[in-house]
Amino acid sequence: MATTTTDTDGPSYYKRGGSDVWDFIRDQGLNFHLGNAIKYICRAGYKESKLQDLEKAIHYLENELEHEENFYLRSGEGIPFNIRDQEQPSETDELLSERSNS
C-alpha cells in the first residue's frame, strides 16, 4: 500500500527548514542525478558520514555534467565553430566544389 508524505513522515535529516528535501526536488522538477545531489548535500553532517555524503553529491553532479557534455557533443553544440565548420562544409562550399569538379 502506498503512503503519502506528511509533515510527520520521513527522517528528520530531510526535514530542516520550510519543506522536505524530496518536496523541494519535486517542486523544482529536478532529474534523478540533480535530485540525489541535493539530497546528499542537505543531509551531509546530519546522518552517518558528512564526507561520504559530500562525495556522493559530487558523484551525482559529475555524472550529470558528463551526461550534459555528451549531449552537447552529440548535438554539435559543444564543438567549437572552427572544428565544426571543417567537418561540415557549408552549402556554398559544396556548390563550389561541385562546379569545380564539373
Coordinates of N, CA, C and O in Angstrom, one line a residue:
M1 N 0.8 -1.2 0.0 CA 0.0 0.0 0.0 C 0.9 1.2 0.0 O 1.8 1.3 0.8
A2 N 0.6 2.2 -0.9 CA 1.5 3.4 -1.0 C 1.1 4.3 0.1 O -0.1 4.5 0.6
T3 N 2.1 5.0 0.6 CA 1.9 6.0 1.7 C 2.1 7.4 1.1 O 2.8 7.6 0.2
T4 N 1.5 8.4 1.7 CA 1.6 9.8 1.2 C 2.5 10.5 2.2 O 2.6 10.2 3.4
T5 N 3.3 11.5 1.7 CA 4.2 12.2 2.6 C 3.4 13.3 3.4 O 2.6 14.0 2.8
T6 N 3.6 13.3 4.7 CA 3.1 14.3 5.5 C 4.2 14.9 6.3 O 5.4 14.5 6.2
D7 N 3.9 15.9 7.1 CA 4.9 16.6 7.9 C 5.6 15.7 8.9 O 6.6 16.0 9.4
T8 N 4.9 14.6 9.2 CA 5.5 13.7 10.3 C 6.2 12.5 9.7 O 6.8 11.7 10.4
D9 N 6.2 12.3 8.4 CA 6.8 11.1 7.7 C 8.2 11.5 7.4 O 8.6 12.6 7.1
G10 N 9.0 10.4 7.3 CA 10.4 10.6 6.8 C 11.4 11.0 7.9 O 11.0 11.4 9.0
P11 N 12.7 10.7 7.6 CA 13.7 11.0 8.6 C 13.9 12.5 8.8 O 13.7 13.3 7.9
S12 N 14.3 12.9 10.0 CA 14.5 14.3 10.4 C 15.6 15.0 9.6 O 15.5 16.2 9.4
Y13 N 16.6 14.2 9.1 CA 17.7 14.9 8.4 C 17.2 15.3 7.0 O 18.0 16.0 6.3
Y14 N 16.0 15.0 6.6 CA 15.5 15.5 5.3 C 14.5 16.6 5.6 O 13.8 17.1 4.7
K15 N 14.3 17.1 6.9 CA 13.2 18.0 7.2 C 13.7 19.2 7.9 O 13.1 19.7 8.9
R16 N 14.8 19.8 7.4 CA 15.2 21.1 8.0 C 14.6 22.2 7.2 O 14.5 22.1 6.0
G17 N 14.3 23.3 7.8 CA 13.7 24.4 7.0 C 12.3 24.3 6.8 O 11.6 23.6 7.5
G18 N 11.8 25.0 5.7 CA 10.4 25.0 5.5 C 9.7 23.9 4.7 O 8.5 23.8 4.7
S19 N 10.6 23.0 4.1 CA 10.0 21.9 3.3 C 10.9 20.7 3.3 O 12.1 20.8 3.6
D20 N 10.3 19.6 3.0 CA 11.0 18.3 2.9 C 11.9 18.4 1.7 O 11.5 19.0 0.7
V21 N 13.1 17.8 1.8 CA 14.0 17.8 0.6 C 13.3 17.2 -0.6 O 13.4 17.8 -1.7
W22 N 12.6 16.1 -0.5 CA 12.0 15.5 -1.7 C 10.9 16.3 -2.2 O 10.7 16.3 -3.4
D23 N 10.2 17.1 -1.4 CA 9.2 18.0 -1.9 C 9.9 19.1 -2.7 O 9.4 19.5 -3.8
F24 N 11.0 19.6 -2.2 CA 11.8 20.7 -2.9 C 12.3 20.1 -4.3 O 12.1 20.8 -5.3
I25 N 12.8 18.9 -4.3 CA 13.3 18.3 -5.5 C 12.2 18.2 -6.6 O 12.3 18.5 -7.7
R26 N 11.0 17.7 -6.1 CA 9.8 17.6 -7.0 C 9.4 18.9 -7.5 O 9.1 19.1 -8.7
D27 N 9.3 19.9 -6.6 CA 8.8 21.3 -6.9 C 9.7 21.9 -8.0 O 9.2 22.6 -8.8
Q28 N 11.0 21.6 -7.9 CA 12.0 22.2 -8.8 C 12.1 21.4 -10.1 O 12.7 21.8 -11.1
G29 N 11.4 20.2 -10.2 CA 11.5 19.4 -11.4 C 12.9 18.9 -11.7 O 13.2 18.7 -12.9
L30 N 13.6 18.6 -10.7 CA 15.0 18.1 -10.9 C 15.0 16.6 -11.3 O 14.2 15.9 -10.8
N31 N 16.0 16.3 -12.1 CA 16.1 14.9 -12.6 C 16.7 14.1 -11.5 O 17.1 14.6 -10.4
F32 N 16.9 12.8 -11.8 CA 17.5 11.8 -10.8 C 18.8 12.3 -10.2 O 19.0 12.3 -9.0
H33 N 19.8 12.6 -11.1 CA 21.1 13.0 -10.6 C 21.1 14.3 -9.8 O 21.7 14.3 -8.7
L34 N 20.5 15.3 -10.3 CA 20.4 16.6 -9.6 C 19.7 16.4 -8.3 O 20.1 17.0 -7.2
G35 N 18.6 15.7 -8.3 CA 17.8 15.4 -7.1 C 18.6 14.7 -6.0 O 18.6 15.1 -4.8
N36 N 19.4 13.7 -6.4 CA 20.2 13.0 -5.5 C 21.3 13.9 -4.9 O 21.7 13.8 -3.7
A37 N 21.9 14.7 -5.8 CA 23.0 15.6 -5.3 C 22.4 16.5 -4.2 O 23.0 16.7 -3.2
I38 N 21.2 17.1 -4.4 CA 20.6 17.9 -3.4 C 20.3 17.1 -2.2 O 20.6 17.6 -1.0
K39 N 19.8 15.9 -2.3 CA 19.5 15.1 -1.1 C 20.8 14.9 -0.3 O 20.7 15.1 0.9
Y40 N 21.9 14.5 -0.9 CA 23.1 14.3 -0.2 C 23.7 15.5 0.4 O 24.3 15.5 1.5
I41 N 23.6 16.6 -0.3 CA 24.1 17.9 0.3 C 23.3 18.3 1.5 O 23.8 18.7 2.5
C42 N 22.0 18.1 1.4 CA 21.1 18.5 2.6 C 21.3 17.6 3.8 O 21.2 18.1 4.9
R43 N 21.6 16.4 3.6 CA 21.8 15.5 4.8 C 23.2 15.5 5.3 O 23.5 14.9 6.3
A44 N 24.2 16.0 4.5 CA 25.6 16.0 4.9 C 25.7 16.6 6.3 O 25.3 17.7 6.6
G45 N 26.3 15.8 7.2 CA 26.6 16.3 8.6 C 25.4 15.9 9.5 O 25.5 16.1 10.7
Y46 N 24.3 15.4 9.0 CA 23.2 15.0 9.8 C 23.0 13.5 9.9 O 22.1 13.1 10.6
K47 N 23.6 12.8 9.0 CA 23.5 11.3 9.0 C 24.8 10.7 8.7 O 25.5 11.1 7.7
E48 N 25.2 9.7 9.4 CA 26.4 9.0 9.2 C 27.6 9.9 8.9 O 28.0 10.8 9.6
S49 N 28.2 9.7 7.7 CA 29.5 10.4 7.4 C 29.2 11.6 6.5 O 28.7 11.5 5.4
K50 N 29.6 12.8 7.0 CA 29.4 14.0 6.2 C 30.3 13.9 4.9 O 29.8 14.3 3.8
L51 N 31.5 13.4 5.0 CA 32.4 13.3 3.9 C 31.8 12.3 2.8 O 31.8 12.6 1.6
Q52 N 31.3 11.2 3.3 CA 30.7 10.3 2.4 C 29.5 10.9 1.6 O 29.3 10.7 0.4
D53 N 28.6 11.6 2.3 CA 27.5 12.3 1.7 C 28.0 13.3 0.7 O 27.4 13.4 -0.4
L54 N 29.0 14.1 1.0 CA 29.5 15.1 0.1 C 30.1 14.4 -1.2 O 30.0 14.9 -2.3
E55 N 30.8 13.3 -0.9 CA 31.4 12.6 -2.1 C 30.3 12.0 -3.0 O 30.4 12.0 -4.2
K56 N 29.2 11.5 -2.4 CA 28.1 11.1 -3.2 C 27.4 12.2 -4.0 O 27.1 12.0 -5.1
A57 N 27.3 13.4 -3.4 CA 26.7 14.5 -4.1 C 27.6 14.9 -5.3 O 27.1 15.1 -6.4
I58 N 28.9 14.9 -5.1 CA 29.8 15.2 -6.1 C 29.7 14.1 -7.2 O 29.7 14.4 -8.4
H59 N 29.6 12.9 -6.9 CA 29.4 11.8 -7.8 C 28.2 12.0 -8.7 O 28.3 11.9 -10.0
Y60 N 27.1 12.4 -8.1 CA 25.9 12.6 -8.9 C 26.0 13.9 -9.8 O 25.6 13.9 -10.9
L61 N 26.7 14.9 -9.3 CA 26.9 16.1 -10.1 C 27.9 15.8 -11.3 O 27.7 16.3 -12.4
E62 N 28.9 15.0 -11.0 CA 29.8 14.7 -12.1 C 29.1 13.9 -13.1 O 29.4 14.0 -14.3
N63 N 28.3 12.9 -12.7 CA 27.5 12.1 -13.7 C 26.6 13.0 -14.5 O 26.5 12.8 -15.7
E64 N 25.9 14.0 -13.9 CA 25.1 14.9 -14.6 C 25.9 15.7 -15.6 O 25.5 15.9 -16.7
L65 N 27.0 16.2 -15.2 CA 27.9 17.0 -16.0 C 28.4 16.2 -17.2 O 28.3 16.7 -18.3
E66 N 28.8 15.0 -17.0 CA 29.2 14.1 -18.1 C 28.1 13.9 -19.1 O 28.3 14.0 -20.3
H67 N 26.9 13.7 -18.6 CA 25.7 13.5 -19.4 C 25.5 14.7 -20.3 O 25.3 14.6 -21.5
E68 N 25.5 15.9 -19.7 CA 25.3 17.1 -20.4 C 26.4 17.4 -21.4 O 26.1 17.8 -22.5
E69 N 27.6 17.2 -21.1 CA 28.7 17.3 -22.0 C 28.6 16.4 -23.2 O 28.7 16.8 -24.4
N70 N 28.2 15.2 -23.0 CA 28.0 14.2 -24.1 C 26.8 14.6 -24.9 O 26.9 14.5 -26.1
F71 N 25.8 15.1 -24.3 CA 24.6 15.6 -25.1 C 25.0 16.7 -26.0 O 24.7 16.7 -27.2
Y72 N 25.8 17.7 -25.5 CA 26.2 18.8 -26.3 C 27.1 18.4 -27.4 O 27.0 18.9 -28.6
L73 N 28.0 17.5 -27.2 CA 28.9 17.0 -28.2 C 28.1 16.3 -29.3 O 28.3 16.4 -30.5
R74 N 27.1 15.4 -28.9 CA 26.3 14.7 -29.9 C 25.5 15.7 -30.7 O 25.2 15.4 -31.9
S75 N 25.0 16.8 -30.1 CA 24.2 17.7 -30.8 C 24.9 18.7 -31.7 O 24.4 19.4 -32.5
G76 N 26.3 18.7 -31.5 CA 27.1 19.6 -32.2 C 27.3 21.0 -31.6 O 28.1 21.8 -32.0
E77 N 26.5 21.2 -30.5 CA 26.6 22.5 -29.8 C 27.9 22.6 -29.0 O 28.3 23.7 -28.8
G78 N 28.5 21.5 -28.6 CA 29.7 21.6 -27.9 C 31.0 21.6 -28.7 O 32.1 21.6 -28.1
I79 N 30.9 21.6 -30.0 CA 32.0 21.5 -30.9 C 32.4 23.0 -31.3 O 31.5 23.7 -31.7
P80 N 33.6 23.4 -31.1 CA 34.0 24.8 -31.5 C 33.7 25.0 -32.9 O 33.8 24.1 -33.8
F81 N 33.3 26.2 -33.3 CA 32.9 26.5 -34.7 C 33.9 26.2 -35.7 O 33.6 25.6 -36.7
N82 N 35.2 26.5 -35.4 CA 36.3 26.2 -36.4 C 36.4 24.7 -36.7 O 36.6 24.3 -37.8
I83 N 36.2 23.9 -35.7 CA 36.2 22.4 -36.0 C 35.0 22.0 -36.7 O 35.0 21.2 -37.6
R84 N 33.8 22.5 -36.2 CA 32.5 22.1 -36.8 C 32.5 22.5 -38.2 O 32.0 21.7 -39.1
D85 N 33.0 23.7 -38.6 CA 33.0 24.1 -40.0 C 33.9 23.3 -40.8 O 33.5 23.0 -42.0
Q86 N 35.0 22.8 -40.3 CA 35.8 21.9 -41.1 C 35.2 20.6 -41.4 O 35.4 20.0 -42.4
E87 N 34.4 20.1 -40.4 CA 33.8 18.8 -40.6 C 32.5 18.8 -41.4 O 32.2 17.9 -42.1
Q88 N 31.8 20.0 -41.4 CA 30.6 20.1 -42.1 C 30.6 21.3 -43.0 O 30.4 22.4 -42.7
P89 N 31.0 21.0 -44.3 CA 31.1 22.1 -45.2 C 29.8 22.8 -45.4 O 28.7 22.2 -45.4
S90 N 29.8 24.1 -45.7 CA 28.6 24.8 -45.9 C 28.0 24.5 -47.3 O 28.7 23.9 -48.1
E91 N 26.8 24.9 -47.5 CA 26.2 24.7 -48.8 C 27.0 25.4 -49.9 O 27.1 24.9 -51.0
T92 N 27.5 26.6 -49.6 CA 28.3 27.3 -50.6 C 29.5 26.5 -51.0 O 29.9 26.4 -52.2
D93 N 30.2 26.0 -50.0 CA 31.4 25.2 -50.3 C 31.1 24.0 -51.1 O 31.8 23.6 -52.0
E94 N 29.9 23.3 -50.9 CA 29.5 22.1 -51.6 C 29.2 22.5 -53.1 O 29.6 21.8 -54.0
L95 N 28.6 23.7 -53.3 CA 28.2 24.1 -54.6 C 29.5 24.5 -55.4 O 29.6 24.1 -56.6
L96 N 30.4 25.2 -54.7 CA 31.7 25.5 -55.4 C 32.5 24.2 -55.7 O 33.1 24.2 -56.8
S97 N 32.5 23.3 -54.9 CA 33.2 22.0 -55.1 C 32.6 21.3 -56.3 O 33.3 20.7 -57.2
E98 N 31.2 21.3 -56.4 CA 30.5 20.6 -57.5 C 30.9 21.3 -58.8 O 31.1 20.6 -59.8
R99 N 30.9 22.6 -58.8 CA 31.1 23.4 -60.0 C 32.6 23.1 -60.5 O 32.8 23.0 -61.7
S100 N 33.5 23.1 -59.6 CA 34.9 22.9 -60.0 C 35.2 21.4 -60.5 O 36.1 21.2 -61.3
N101 N 34.4 20.5 -60.0 CA 34.5 19.1 -60.5 C 33.8 18.9 -61.8 O 34.0 17.8 -62.4
S102 N 33.0 19.8 -62.3 CA 32.2 19.6 -63.5 C 33.1 19.9 -64.7 O 33.9 20.6 -64.8

